[in-house]
Amino acid sequence: MREGWRRLLWPRLARALVSPPLTDAPPVPPEELVQALVARLEAAAQARLGRSLAIRQVDAGSCNGCELEMSAMQNVVYDLERFGLRFVASPRHADVLLVTGPLTRNMREALLRTAECTPEPRWVVAAGDCAVDGGIFKGSYAVEGGIEAALPVDLLIPGCPPTPAQLLEGMLALLEAQGGR
Amino acid sequence: MSEALLRLVRHGQEQGCRPHQRYLLDRGQWAALAAAIGEDEGVALLGLWADPAQVHAALLAEETIFTASCAVPEGRYAALSPVRPGAVRFERMIRDLWGHVAEGGLDQRPWLDHGRWPLTGPLSARPAPHSMLPPQPVFLPVEGEGIHQIPVGPVHAGVIEPGHFRFHVQGEAVVRLEARLGYVHKGHIGLMLGKPAQVAARLAARLSGDSTVAHGWAFAQAVEAALGLEPPPRALALRALMAELERLHNHLNDWGAICNDAGFAWLHARAGALREAVLRAAATAFGHRLMMDRVVPGGVTDDLMPAGSAAIGAALDAVEAELPRLGAVYGSHASLADRLVGTGVIAPSLVRLFAAGGVVGRASGRGFDVRHRPGYPPYVPSEPGMLEAGDVDARTRLRMTEMEGAIRLARGLIEALPPGELTLPLPQRGGEGLGMVEGFRGDCLHWVALDEAGLVRAVFPRDPSWLLWPLLEAAIEGNILADFPLINKSINASYSGVDL
């Protein structure tokens, strides 16, 4: 009877509650090792996070030419992700609003709402001749004539459409500016 | 049957549009035309537009393309939407831009006018100032148990054009999709009016950036027809070469993107690399990756650059070598077939009713290709490839077939490039013309009327997407919501092209 009682699990578990744990105490690291880790983490963060940009693209009336070239930046030849650049689905995840088109009146509110959802600090890039000043659509009743009419713009990338290489150049300039801040 | 309709139309007054005649009908004849279209399934409504005084309908009956017009003295005309539902969006657009009301039209809601322009009826004889707050859009109601709405857009998750999609969903299945477009309305037509043809051509080339060559060519064709001008053979061959490169790079793009949306990233990556090779060759040959503004009324701006034919040849070799391998991978993966086969089916009857062209039409058995019929130089008419299934898979496979065709054509054009002039000067006179060119989406139709000084008096650029967008709504019905991106991409209608 007494032997059977000993084979049960519960009493052992109950005893474990009041006895010391089997796990070793955590080692206390030497101070110089901690400092080295902090330095490495900082460098990695600077390289990986500081030098990375999440881009939310907004078409504010483009003919789709600029979008074609932006999509081309994502192909394996340009591979913009190797620079820490990537397109994101939500403005809430974005550092950069990459805006195209002459800013149609019908897109103004959608652009402003997208900008409101983009956390500060953020950059607004106007890409393509239309986004710069309305381009060929300047003077139409239906357009505002450039992104600047609704939002302060940090960088202009002209071209009709700008080539993927020109777009990448602009984005890299932003990255370097961000690294310097 | 179409004979009766053609006789009816020929009672109208000829307006001198070339090469396809335009007939001005009185109100009674227009109403009779509408009734006759209703009686004859074989008549395709290619487009419907207006100017301040008339409405115009471009029609295809048997082998004949013509335009029928009707004066709108009181701003009203008999609607065509009861007999051709594809007319709905045109009628809504006409009301927004010119203020003419389609009597008996199926849908009187605004389309392009979101209530945000400083004026209403911007292209009418007397635009009215507008300062009211924009109204809430109204969507078609859906009733039933457990139905909920999902609003998407205008800003989408990817790098694509803006538009709003209103889904009514029951569980996973889409009960109804309604697209609300017009967000990228730039006032294209208003900007083209009063401009010399050469200036308006730059706007035509930016109707939809991916089809810049096709639209540029169709507009140039319309202007040349209006002026009775035949561009030099070398210019025509170079236009066709650019148009086939455009078809190739866009089909590569769509083909890869469809595979990507089904989760097959490798095919997308390869198609993207090949497309980049084509675009770089285009830049080497024509000085612009998308070949924008190279086609002008009268001819082309530049000759093929010295390194051009070798660059294009190398790109075509690369694509041609890899396409069969990509096709084999596409065809041998059940996981891909599982997503694409039987998804987003568009019935042949719908494709005919809406006169859908391009890959969408041809994948559902409507074999319309402007290069073949009515045909235009330098193309030699040949029966286009066709499928009957009408699903995402059929549209994807047909793109592969058409890429092979584009490569063959481009090769032939380079090998037999005729010598001679690149462009003819435009005579300063009036006229009216209609141009049609087969772009990668389908038939691009441009109508233009020039005044005596050679300036654009009236114009309408009709992107093929007008005839495709309504079919997206039909294709998604009963499919699961998660298949929407696939179905949408397999149709790939242009937003900018229809938002004008």
Short mmCIF file of N, CA and C in Angstrom, two decimals, chain B residues 219-299:
data_model
loop_
_atom_site.label_atom_id
_atom_site.label_comp_id
_atom_site.label_asym_id
_atom_site.label_seq_id
_atom_site.Cartn_x
_atom_site.Cartn_y
_atom_site.Cartn_z
N PHE B 219 -5.10 56.69 -82.92
CA PHE B 219 -5.41 58.11 -83.09
C PHE B 219 -4.79 58.62 -84.39
N ALA B 220 -3.54 58.24 -84.64
CA ALA B 220 -2.88 58.66 -85.88
C ALA B 220 -3.65 58.15 -87.09
N GLN B 221 -4.13 56.91 -87.00
CA GLN B 221 -4.92 56.32 -88.09
C GLN B 221 -6.18 57.16 -88.35
N ALA B 222 -6.84 57.58 -87.27
CA ALA B 222 -8.05 58.38 -87.41
C ALA B 222 -7.74 59.72 -88.08
N VAL B 223 -6.66 60.36 -87.65
CA VAL B 223 -6.27 61.66 -88.22
C VAL B 223 -5.91 61.49 -89.70
N GLU B 224 -5.13 60.44 -89.98
CA GLU B 224 -4.71 60.21 -91.37
C GLU B 224 -5.91 59.90 -92.26
N ALA B 225 -6.87 59.14 -91.73
CA ALA B 225 -8.09 58.86 -92.51
C ALA B 225 -8.86 60.15 -92.75
N ALA B 226 -8.93 61.00 -91.72
CA ALA B 226 -9.66 62.26 -91.85
C ALA B 226 -9.03 63.14 -92.93
N LEU B 227 -7.71 63.09 -93.02
CA LEU B 227 -7.00 63.97 -93.96
C LEU B 227 -6.71 63.28 -95.29
N GLY B 228 -7.12 62.03 -95.43
CA GLY B 228 -6.85 61.28 -96.65
C GLY B 228 -5.38 61.05 -96.91
N LEU B 229 -4.67 60.70 -95.84
CA LEU B 229 -3.21 60.57 -95.90
C LEU B 229 -2.81 59.11 -95.74
N GLU B 230 -1.89 58.64 -96.54
CA GLU B 230 -1.37 57.28 -96.35
C GLU B 230 0.04 57.35 -95.86
N PRO B 231 0.29 56.93 -94.63
CA PRO B 231 1.65 57.02 -94.11
C PRO B 231 2.60 56.12 -94.90
N PRO B 232 3.89 56.46 -94.96
CA PRO B 232 4.86 55.67 -95.73
C PRO B 232 4.96 54.25 -95.19
N PRO B 233 5.29 53.28 -96.07
CA PRO B 233 5.36 51.86 -95.67
C PRO B 233 6.34 51.61 -94.52
N ARG B 234 7.47 52.34 -94.53
CA ARG B 234 8.45 52.11 -93.46
C ARG B 234 7.85 52.52 -92.11
N ALA B 235 7.10 53.64 -92.11
CA ALA B 235 6.47 54.08 -90.87
C ALA B 235 5.48 53.03 -90.36
N LEU B 236 4.70 52.47 -91.28
CA LEU B 236 3.71 51.46 -90.88
C LEU B 236 4.39 50.23 -90.30
N ALA B 237 5.50 49.82 -90.94
CA ALA B 237 6.21 48.64 -90.44
C ALA B 237 6.80 48.90 -89.06
N LEU B 238 7.35 50.11 -88.86
CA LEU B 238 7.92 50.42 -87.55
C LEU B 238 6.83 50.50 -86.48
N ARG B 239 5.66 51.05 -86.86
CA ARG B 239 4.53 51.08 -85.91
C ARG B 239 4.15 49.66 -85.49
N ALA B 240 4.06 48.78 -86.49
CA ALA B 240 3.66 47.41 -86.19
C ALA B 240 4.71 46.73 -85.31
N LEU B 241 5.98 47.01 -85.58
CA LEU B 241 7.05 46.43 -84.77
C LEU B 241 6.91 46.87 -83.31
N MET B 242 6.66 48.17 -83.13
CA MET B 242 6.48 48.68 -81.76
C MET B 242 5.23 48.07 -81.12
N ALA B 243 4.16 47.97 -81.92
CA ALA B 243 2.90 47.44 -81.37
C ALA B 243 3.08 45.98 -80.93
N GLU B 244 3.86 45.21 -81.69
CA GLU B 244 4.05 43.80 -81.30
C GLU B 244 4.96 43.69 -80.07
N LEU B 245 5.95 44.58 -79.97
CA LEU B 245 6.79 44.58 -78.75
C LEU B 245 5.93 44.96 -77.54
N GLU B 246 5.02 45.91 -77.77
CA GLU B 246 4.11 46.31 -76.67
C GLU B 246 3.23 45.14 -76.25
N ARG B 247 2.70 44.43 -77.24
CA ARG B 247 1.86 43.26 -76.94
C ARG B 247 2.67 42.24 -76.14
N LEU B 248 3.91 42.02 -76.57
CA LEU B 248 4.76 41.02 -75.93
C LEU B 248 5.05 41.40 -74.48
N HIS B 249 5.44 42.66 -74.25
CA HIS B 249 5.85 42.98 -72.86
C HIS B 249 4.63 43.01 -71.93
N ASN B 250 3.49 43.41 -72.45
CA ASN B 250 2.30 43.41 -71.59
C ASN B 250 1.79 42.00 -71.31
N HIS B 251 1.81 41.16 -72.33
CA HIS B 251 1.37 39.78 -72.10
C HIS B 251 2.30 39.07 -71.12
N LEU B 252 3.61 39.33 -71.25
CA LEU B 252 4.56 38.75 -70.29
C LEU B 252 4.22 39.19 -68.88
N ASN B 253 3.92 40.49 -68.76
CA ASN B 253 3.59 41.06 -67.47
C ASN B 253 2.35 40.40 -66.87
N ASP B 254 1.29 40.31 -67.68
CA ASP B 254 0.03 39.74 -67.19
C ASP B 254 0.18 38.26 -66.91
N TRP B 255 0.86 37.57 -67.80
CA TRP B 255 1.02 36.13 -67.64
C TRP B 255 1.75 35.83 -66.32
N GLY B 256 2.83 36.56 -66.08
CA GLY B 256 3.58 36.37 -64.84
C GLY B 256 2.76 36.76 -63.63
N ALA B 257 2.03 37.87 -63.75
CA ALA B 257 1.27 38.36 -62.60
C ALA B 257 0.14 37.40 -62.22
N ILE B 258 -0.47 36.77 -63.23
CA ILE B 258 -1.54 35.80 -62.93
C ILE B 258 -0.93 34.62 -62.15
N CYS B 259 0.21 34.11 -62.64
CA CYS B 259 0.88 33.00 -61.94
C CYS B 259 1.24 33.42 -60.51
N ASN B 260 1.72 34.65 -60.37
CA ASN B 260 2.10 35.15 -59.04
C ASN B 260 0.91 35.19 -58.11
N ASP B 261 -0.23 35.64 -58.62
CA ASP B 261 -1.43 35.71 -57.78
C ASP B 261 -1.94 34.33 -57.39
N ALA B 262 -1.51 33.32 -58.15
CA ALA B 262 -1.87 31.96 -57.75
C ALA B 262 -0.77 31.38 -56.85
N GLY B 263 0.22 32.21 -56.48
CA GLY B 263 1.26 31.78 -55.54
C GLY B 263 2.49 31.18 -56.21
N PHE B 264 2.60 31.32 -57.53
CA PHE B 264 3.74 30.73 -58.23
C PHE B 264 4.74 31.84 -58.58
N ALA B 265 5.58 32.18 -57.61
CA ALA B 265 6.44 33.34 -57.75
C ALA B 265 7.53 33.15 -58.80
N TRP B 266 7.96 31.91 -59.00
CA TRP B 266 9.08 31.68 -59.91
C TRP B 266 8.73 32.05 -61.36
N LEU B 267 7.52 31.66 -61.77
CA LEU B 267 7.10 32.00 -63.14
C LEU B 267 7.02 33.51 -63.30
N HIS B 268 6.55 34.18 -62.26
CA HIS B 268 6.46 35.64 -62.28
C HIS B 268 7.85 36.25 -62.42
N ALA B 269 8.80 35.71 -61.66
CA ALA B 269 10.17 36.23 -61.70
C ALA B 269 10.77 36.08 -63.09
N ARG B 270 10.56 34.91 -63.70
CA ARG B 270 11.12 34.68 -65.04
C ARG B 270 10.45 35.58 -66.08
N ALA B 271 9.12 35.67 -66.01
CA ALA B 271 8.40 36.52 -66.97
C ALA B 271 8.85 37.97 -66.81
N GLY B 272 9.10 38.40 -65.56
CA GLY B 272 9.55 39.77 -65.32
C GLY B 272 10.92 40.03 -65.92
N ALA B 273 11.80 39.03 -65.81
CA ALA B 273 13.15 39.19 -66.37
C ALA B 273 13.07 39.29 -67.90
N LEU B 274 12.23 38.45 -68.51
CA LEU B 274 12.09 38.48 -69.97
C LEU B 274 11.48 39.80 -70.43
N ARG B 275 10.49 40.27 -69.68
CA ARG B 275 9.84 41.54 -70.04
C ARG B 275 10.86 42.68 -69.98
N GLU B 276 11.71 42.64 -68.95
CA GLU B 276 12.73 43.68 -68.83
C GLU B 276 13.65 43.67 -70.05
N ALA B 277 13.97 42.48 -70.54
CA ALA B 277 14.82 42.39 -71.74
C ALA B 277 14.13 43.03 -72.93
N VAL B 278 12.82 42.82 -73.05
CA VAL B 278 12.06 43.42 -74.17
C VAL B 278 12.05 44.94 -74.04
N LEU B 279 11.82 45.44 -72.83
CA LEU B 279 11.76 46.89 -72.63
C LEU B 279 13.12 47.53 -72.91
N ARG B 280 14.19 46.87 -72.51
CA ARG B 280 15.52 47.43 -72.77
C ARG B 280 15.83 47.43 -74.26
N ALA B 281 15.38 46.39 -74.94
CA ALA B 281 15.56 46.36 -76.40
C ALA B 281 14.78 47.50 -77.04
N ALA B 282 13.57 47.75 -76.53
CA ALA B 282 12.75 48.85 -77.07
C ALA B 282 13.45 50.18 -76.85
N ALA B 283 14.08 50.33 -75.69
CA ALA B 283 14.79 51.58 -75.39
C ALA B 283 15.98 51.74 -76.33
N THR B 284 16.68 50.64 -76.58
CA THR B 284 17.83 50.70 -77.50
C THR B 284 17.37 51.02 -78.92
N ALA B 285 16.24 50.44 -79.30
CA ALA B 285 15.78 50.60 -80.69
C ALA B 285 15.05 51.90 -80.94
N PHE B 286 14.27 52.34 -79.96
CA PHE B 286 13.40 53.49 -80.18
C PHE B 286 13.62 54.64 -79.19
N GLY B 287 14.56 54.46 -78.25
CA GLY B 287 14.89 55.55 -77.34
C GLY B 287 13.92 55.73 -76.20
N HIS B 288 12.99 54.82 -76.02
CA HIS B 288 12.04 54.91 -74.91
C HIS B 288 11.55 53.51 -74.60
N ARG B 289 11.57 53.17 -73.31
CA ARG B 289 11.22 51.80 -72.93
C ARG B 289 9.79 51.41 -73.34
N LEU B 290 8.87 52.36 -73.17
CA LEU B 290 7.48 52.05 -73.53
C LEU B 290 7.14 52.53 -74.95
N MET B 291 8.12 53.15 -75.61
CA MET B 291 7.96 53.63 -77.00
C MET B 291 6.88 54.71 -77.11
N MET B 292 6.85 55.57 -76.08
CA MET B 292 5.85 56.64 -76.04
C MET B 292 6.19 57.73 -77.07
N ASP B 293 5.17 58.30 -77.67
CA ASP B 293 5.29 59.44 -78.59
C ASP B 293 6.12 59.14 -79.83
N ARG B 294 6.36 57.88 -80.14
CA ARG B 294 7.10 57.55 -81.37
C ARG B 294 6.16 57.52 -82.56
N VAL B 295 4.90 57.13 -82.31
CA VAL B 295 3.90 57.15 -83.38
C VAL B 295 3.26 58.52 -83.38
N VAL B 296 3.29 59.20 -84.54
CA VAL B 296 2.65 60.51 -84.65
C VAL B 296 1.77 60.51 -85.90
N PRO B 297 0.74 61.38 -85.94
CA PRO B 297 -0.06 61.46 -87.16
C PRO B 297 0.85 61.79 -88.34
N GLY B 298 0.80 60.97 -89.36
CA GLY B 298 1.67 61.16 -90.52
C GLY B 298 2.78 60.14 -90.62
N GLY B 299 3.12 59.47 -89.52
CA GLY B 299 4.19 58.47 -89.57
C GLY B 299 4.75 58.15 -88.20
#
